[in-house]
mmCIF file of C-alpha atoms in Angstrom:
data_model
loop_
_atom_site.group_PDB
_atom_site.id
_atom_site.type_symbol
_atom_site.label_atom_id
_atom_site.label_comp_id
_atom_site.label_asym_id
_atom_site.label_seq_id
_atom_site.Cartn_x
_atom_site.Cartn_y
_atom_site.Cartn_z
ATOM 1 C CA ASP A 1 112.734 124.155 115.251
ATOM 2 C CA ALA A 2 108.923 124.165 115.474
ATOM 3 C CA LYS A 3 107.228 126.873 113.441
ATOM 4 C CA THR A 4 103.901 126.592 115.239
ATOM 5 C CA THR A 5 102.639 127.187 118.762
ATOM 6 C CA GLN A 6 99.464 125.681 120.161
ATOM 7 C CA PRO A 7 97.862 125.533 123.594
ATOM 8 C CA PRO A 8 98.936 122.284 125.258
ATOM 9 C CA SER A 9 95.392 121.189 126.106
ATOM 10 C CA MET A 10 91.732 122.028 125.554
ATOM 11 C CA ASP A 11 88.354 120.680 126.589
ATOM 12 C CA CYS A 12 85.179 120.538 124.558
ATOM 13 C CA ALA A 13 81.665 119.298 125.290
ATOM 14 C CA GLU A 14 80.344 116.519 123.085
ATOM 15 C CA GLY A 15 78.201 117.894 120.262
ATOM 16 C CA ARG A 16 79.708 121.373 120.442
ATOM 17 C CA ALA A 17 82.187 122.885 118.035
ATOM 18 C CA ALA A 18 85.852 122.521 118.922
ATOM 19 C CA ASN A 19 88.015 125.475 117.852
ATOM 20 C CA LEU A 20 91.725 124.756 117.995
ATOM 21 C CA PRO A 21 94.020 127.765 117.527
ATOM 22 C CA CYS A 22 97.517 127.798 116.094
ATOM 23 C CA ASN A 23 100.109 130.545 115.741
ATOM 24 C CA HIS A 24 102.619 130.402 112.880
ATOM 25 C CA SER A 25 103.897 133.972 112.788
ATOM 26 C CA THR A 26 107.111 133.118 110.894
ATOM 27 C CA ILE A 27 105.406 131.241 108.073
ATOM 28 C CA SER A 28 106.665 132.047 104.569
ATOM 29 C CA GLY A 29 104.545 132.743 101.532
ATOM 30 C CA ASN A 30 104.787 129.292 99.962
ATOM 31 C CA GLU A 31 104.456 127.248 103.148
ATOM 32 C CA TYR A 32 101.262 125.310 103.700
ATOM 33 C CA VAL A 33 99.515 124.747 107.026
ATOM 34 C CA TYR A 34 98.591 121.110 107.683
ATOM 35 C CA TRP A 35 96.558 119.623 110.510
ATOM 36 C CA TYR A 36 96.909 116.038 111.675
ATOM 37 C CA ARG A 37 95.644 114.262 114.743
ATOM 38 C CA GLN A 38 97.025 111.339 116.677
ATOM 39 C CA ILE A 39 94.810 109.118 118.764
ATOM 40 C CA HIS A 40 96.594 107.379 121.605
ATOM 41 C CA SER A 41 99.966 106.918 119.902
ATOM 42 C CA GLN A 42 98.474 105.551 116.679
ATOM 43 C CA GLY A 43 99.739 106.809 113.345
ATOM 44 C CA PRO A 44 98.899 110.447 112.583
ATOM 45 C CA GLN A 45 95.670 110.951 110.672
ATOM 46 C CA TYR A 46 95.397 113.672 108.025
ATOM 47 C CA ILE A 47 92.638 116.221 108.642
ATOM 48 C CA ILE A 48 93.036 119.179 106.318
ATOM 49 C CA HIS A 49 95.543 121.594 104.831
ATOM 50 C CA GLY A 50 95.564 125.036 103.228
ATOM 51 C CA LEU A 51 97.718 127.891 101.992
ATOM 52 C CA LYS A 52 95.741 131.133 102.036
ATOM 53 C CA ASN A 53 92.055 130.404 101.581
ATOM 54 C CA ASN A 54 89.772 128.827 104.122
ATOM 55 C CA GLU A 55 89.198 125.143 103.502
ATOM 56 C CA THR A 56 86.454 122.705 104.429
ATOM 57 C CA ASN A 57 86.124 118.969 104.069
ATOM 58 C CA GLU A 58 84.071 116.208 105.629
ATOM 59 C CA MET A 59 86.137 116.261 108.807
ATOM 60 C CA ALA A 60 86.780 119.902 109.593
ATOM 61 C CA SER A 61 87.175 123.502 108.515
ATOM 62 C CA LEU A 62 90.403 125.466 108.430
ATOM 63 C CA ILE A 63 90.296 129.209 108.880
ATOM 64 C CA ILE A 64 93.528 131.050 107.998
ATOM 65 C CA THR A 65 93.910 134.729 108.872
ATOM 66 C CA GLU A 66 94.577 137.159 106.062
ATOM 67 C CA ASP A 67 98.160 137.773 107.220
ATOM 68 C CA ARG A 68 98.617 133.977 107.529
ATOM 69 C CA LYS A 69 100.177 134.329 110.975
ATOM 70 C CA SER A 70 97.563 132.131 112.621
ATOM 71 C CA SER A 71 94.847 129.631 111.852
ATOM 72 C CA THR A 72 91.993 127.788 113.557
ATOM 73 C CA LEU A 73 90.862 124.231 113.043
ATOM 74 C CA ILE A 74 87.146 123.780 113.608
ATOM 75 C CA LEU A 75 85.529 120.430 114.343
ATOM 76 C CA PRO A 76 81.865 121.401 113.929
ATOM 77 C CA HIS A 77 80.257 118.745 116.149
ATOM 78 C CA ALA A 78 82.846 117.091 118.369
ATOM 79 C CA THR A 79 82.308 113.485 119.421
ATOM 80 C CA LEU A 80 84.070 111.388 122.040
ATOM 81 C CA ARG A 81 86.078 109.746 119.236
ATOM 82 C CA ASP A 82 87.609 113.143 118.409
ATOM 83 C CA THR A 83 89.618 113.016 121.635
ATOM 84 C CA ALA A 84 93.206 113.127 120.384
ATOM 85 C CA VAL A 85 96.338 115.241 120.091
ATOM 86 C CA TYR A 86 95.913 117.735 117.248
ATOM 87 C CA TYR A 87 99.027 118.940 115.476
ATOM 88 C CA CYS A 88 99.261 122.167 113.525
ATOM 89 C CA ILE A 89 102.136 121.775 111.092
ATOM 90 C CA VAL A 90 103.963 123.949 108.601
ATOM 91 C CA ARG A 91 105.239 122.312 105.451
ATOM 92 C CA VAL A 92 108.502 123.918 104.433
ATOM 93 C CA THR A 93 110.240 123.753 101.080
ATOM 94 C CA ASN A 94 114.013 123.789 100.902
ATOM 95 C CA ALA A 95 116.329 125.088 98.204
ATOM 96 C CA GLY A 96 116.063 121.772 96.379
ATOM 97 C CA ASN A 97 112.271 122.131 96.227
ATOM 98 C CA ASN A 98 111.872 119.256 98.678
ATOM 99 C CA ARG A 99 109.094 119.471 101.200
ATOM 100 C CA LYS A 100 108.868 118.275 104.786
ATOM 101 C CA LEU A 101 106.487 118.707 107.672
ATOM 102 C CA ILE A 102 107.667 120.646 110.737
ATOM 103 C CA TRP A 103 105.670 119.473 113.756
ATOM 104 C CA GLY A 104 105.061 121.258 117.050
ATOM 105 C CA LEU A 105 103.938 119.745 120.322
ATOM 106 C CA GLY A 106 100.212 119.738 119.518
ATOM 107 C CA THR A 107 97.052 120.345 121.519
ATOM 108 C CA SER A 108 95.577 117.512 123.542
ATOM 109 C CA LEU A 109 91.827 117.814 122.993
ATOM 110 C CA ALA A 110 89.508 116.098 125.459
ATOM 111 C CA VAL A 111 85.886 115.802 124.355
ATOM 112 C CA ASN A 112 83.696 115.317 127.392
ATOM 113 C CA PRO A 113 80.221 113.726 127.521
ATOM 114 C CA ASN B 1 93.026 99.219 99.468
ATOM 115 C CA ALA B 2 95.573 98.819 102.235
ATOM 116 C CA GLY B 3 97.076 101.923 103.752
ATOM 117 C CA VAL B 4 100.717 102.411 104.645
ATOM 118 C CA MET B 5 101.960 99.201 106.233
ATOM 119 C CA GLN B 6 104.758 99.230 108.750
ATOM 120 C CA ASN B 7 106.313 96.269 110.461
ATOM 121 C CA PRO B 8 107.094 95.213 112.982
ATOM 122 C CA ARG B 9 104.719 97.164 115.241
ATOM 123 C CA HIS B 10 107.017 96.664 118.202
ATOM 124 C CA LEU B 11 110.728 95.906 118.154
ATOM 125 C CA VAL B 12 113.015 95.287 121.102
ATOM 126 C CA ARG B 13 116.755 95.360 120.577
ATOM 127 C CA ARG B 14 119.718 95.167 122.915
ATOM 128 C CA ARG B 15 122.296 97.921 122.786
ATOM 129 C CA GLY B 16 124.693 97.313 119.921
ATOM 130 C CA GLN B 17 122.269 95.292 117.785
ATOM 131 C CA GLU B 18 120.802 96.356 114.469
ATOM 132 C CA ALA B 19 117.194 97.431 113.966
ATOM 133 C CA ARG B 20 115.426 97.130 110.619
ATOM 134 C CA LEU B 21 112.116 98.892 110.142
ATOM 135 C CA ARG B 22 110.028 98.258 107.048
ATOM 136 C CA CYS B 23 107.449 100.422 105.318
ATOM 137 C CA SER B 24 105.232 99.530 102.371
ATOM 138 C CA PRO B 25 103.611 102.674 100.948
ATOM 139 C CA MET B 26 100.040 102.891 99.743
ATOM 140 C CA LYS B 27 99.395 101.450 96.322
ATOM 141 C CA GLY B 28 100.314 104.003 93.709
ATOM 142 C CA HIS B 29 102.485 106.048 96.062
ATOM 143 C CA SER B 30 106.140 106.370 95.106
ATOM 144 C CA HIS B 31 107.207 108.963 97.697
ATOM 145 C CA VAL B 32 108.117 107.785 101.189
ATOM 146 C CA TYR B 33 108.992 109.801 104.296
ATOM 147 C CA TRP B 34 110.332 108.633 107.649
ATOM 148 C CA TYR B 35 109.677 110.515 110.898
ATOM 149 C CA ARG B 36 110.722 109.829 114.493
ATOM 150 C CA GLN B 37 108.634 110.641 117.566
ATOM 151 C CA LEU B 38 109.960 110.774 121.095
ATOM 152 C CA PRO B 39 107.463 110.532 123.998
ATOM 153 C CA GLU B 40 105.324 113.642 124.476
ATOM 154 C CA GLU B 41 106.787 115.287 121.364
ATOM 155 C CA GLY B 42 105.757 115.927 117.794
ATOM 156 C CA LEU B 43 107.243 114.035 114.890
ATOM 157 C CA LYS B 44 110.672 114.951 113.552
ATOM 158 C CA PHE B 45 111.512 114.549 109.863
ATOM 159 C CA MET B 46 114.288 112.104 109.073
ATOM 160 C CA VAL B 47 114.429 111.267 105.366
ATOM 161 C CA TYR B 48 112.469 111.499 102.111
ATOM 162 C CA LEU B 49 112.875 108.880 99.404
ATOM 163 C CA GLN B 50 111.526 108.071 95.982
ATOM 164 C CA LYS B 51 112.007 104.729 94.306
ATOM 165 C CA GLU B 52 115.743 103.951 94.376
ATOM 166 C CA ASN B 53 116.659 107.526 95.343
ATOM 167 C CA ILE B 54 117.240 109.442 98.561
ATOM 168 C CA ILE B 55 115.850 112.918 97.951
ATOM 169 C CA ASP B 56 116.363 114.613 101.325
ATOM 170 C CA GLU B 57 118.174 113.092 104.282
ATOM 171 C CA SER B 58 118.706 116.311 106.201
ATOM 172 C CA GLY B 59 117.024 114.900 109.313
ATOM 173 C CA MET B 60 118.986 111.675 109.480
ATOM 174 C CA PRO B 61 121.800 111.318 112.009
ATOM 175 C CA LYS B 62 125.077 111.103 110.120
ATOM 176 C CA GLU B 63 126.145 107.848 111.721
ATOM 177 C CA ARG B 64 124.438 104.506 112.233
ATOM 178 C CA PHE B 65 121.237 105.429 110.357
ATOM 179 C CA SER B 66 120.501 104.616 106.736
ATOM 180 C CA ALA B 67 117.424 104.333 104.556
ATOM 181 C CA GLU B 68 116.596 102.819 101.207
ATOM 182 C CA PHE B 69 113.593 102.396 98.938
ATOM 183 C CA PRO B 70 114.459 99.758 96.352
ATOM 184 C CA LYS B 71 112.758 99.300 93.020
ATOM 185 C CA GLU B 72 110.966 96.254 94.405
ATOM 186 C CA GLY B 73 109.888 95.831 97.991
ATOM 187 C CA PRO B 74 109.377 98.069 100.985
ATOM 188 C CA SER B 75 111.384 101.014 102.197
ATOM 189 C CA ILE B 76 113.826 100.076 104.952
ATOM 190 C CA LEU B 77 115.104 102.257 107.776
ATOM 191 C CA ARG B 78 118.184 100.660 109.284
ATOM 192 C CA ILE B 79 119.754 101.608 112.589
ATOM 193 C CA GLN B 80 123.084 99.982 113.347
ATOM 194 C CA GLN B 81 124.554 99.552 116.835
ATOM 195 C CA VAL B 82 121.440 100.874 118.544
ATOM 196 C CA VAL B 83 121.693 102.918 121.736
ATOM 197 C CA ARG B 84 119.084 103.726 124.382
ATOM 198 C CA GLY B 85 118.477 107.132 122.827
ATOM 199 C CA ASP B 86 117.195 105.461 119.654
ATOM 200 C CA SER B 87 114.116 104.269 121.557
ATOM 201 C CA ALA B 88 111.194 106.016 119.894
ATOM 202 C CA ALA B 89 108.237 105.536 117.589
ATOM 203 C CA TYR B 90 109.219 105.598 113.916
ATOM 204 C CA PHE B 91 106.518 106.543 111.446
ATOM 205 C CA CYS B 92 106.502 106.202 107.714
ATOM 206 C CA ALA B 93 104.296 108.268 105.410
ATOM 207 C CA SER B 94 103.684 108.100 101.686
ATOM 208 C CA SER B 95 102.254 110.304 98.973
ATOM 209 C CA PRO B 96 101.630 109.890 95.250
ATOM 210 C CA SER B 97 103.665 112.968 94.435
ATOM 211 C CA GLY B 98 106.091 115.383 96.007
ATOM 212 C CA THR B 99 103.450 118.090 96.230
ATOM 213 C CA ALA B 100 101.049 115.829 98.176
ATOM 214 C CA GLU B 101 97.921 117.744 97.235
ATOM 215 C CA ARG B 102 95.834 115.356 99.316
ATOM 216 C CA GLY B 103 98.137 115.163 102.281
ATOM 217 C CA TYR B 104 100.430 112.421 103.454
ATOM 218 C CA THR B 105 99.194 109.025 104.628
ATOM 219 C CA PHE B 106 100.943 107.691 107.717
ATOM 220 C CA GLY B 107 101.411 104.136 108.886
ATOM 221 C CA SER B 108 100.800 102.918 112.429
ATOM 222 C CA GLY B 109 104.469 103.145 113.301
ATOM 223 C CA THR B 110 107.152 100.896 114.728
ATOM 224 C CA ARG B 111 107.910 101.322 118.395
ATOM 225 C CA LEU B 112 111.576 100.599 118.996
ATOM 226 C CA THR B 113 112.747 99.864 122.505
ATOM 227 C CA VAL B 114 116.462 99.518 123.172
ATOM 228 C CA VAL B 115 117.299 97.660 126.363
#
């Protein structure tokens, strides 16, 4: 069911950039890529989303390849509080124009001091 | 400016009992979504509601599960005659519109344990 694949785990040193990859090779033209994170079984926290263009906000940057088959979430200066499971998600639209998020298994990011 | 409020945070039910999970969306949000998360897995879509209407229930099991979002009050996810396999974390999200240009805001979830 999942439309995304991510590495199960990654490590990053505190203060360095964390680059989290995601493959979504079957994504359709009108399907957005969303990123959420979940800290220790809390509710998911929205990070960023995009369709074709690269996006940046106060939390992160999202780089989407030109063919849209993959993307990378960049946390520019990771802190210990960024340790979480990061989910790359495709938002699909059905025939009734209703949208829902299709989640994968995520990447468990450990930021180390 | 409270976020999405879910209660209870933890719910324990014996097999065969009913579970009622409540979700109050963010102020100004009229679109509500329910997701279920099993341990070590991502979230799975269950149902999408607007005030007084079920828009998409393609992820809901056909039996024992129902959802509503009345004109007044919170959205309710109801599970009748619970079984052990219903044990999971149930998350509610809300958005001001169906296009969710600013993403979906999630609550802290209700963790249901069936004993």
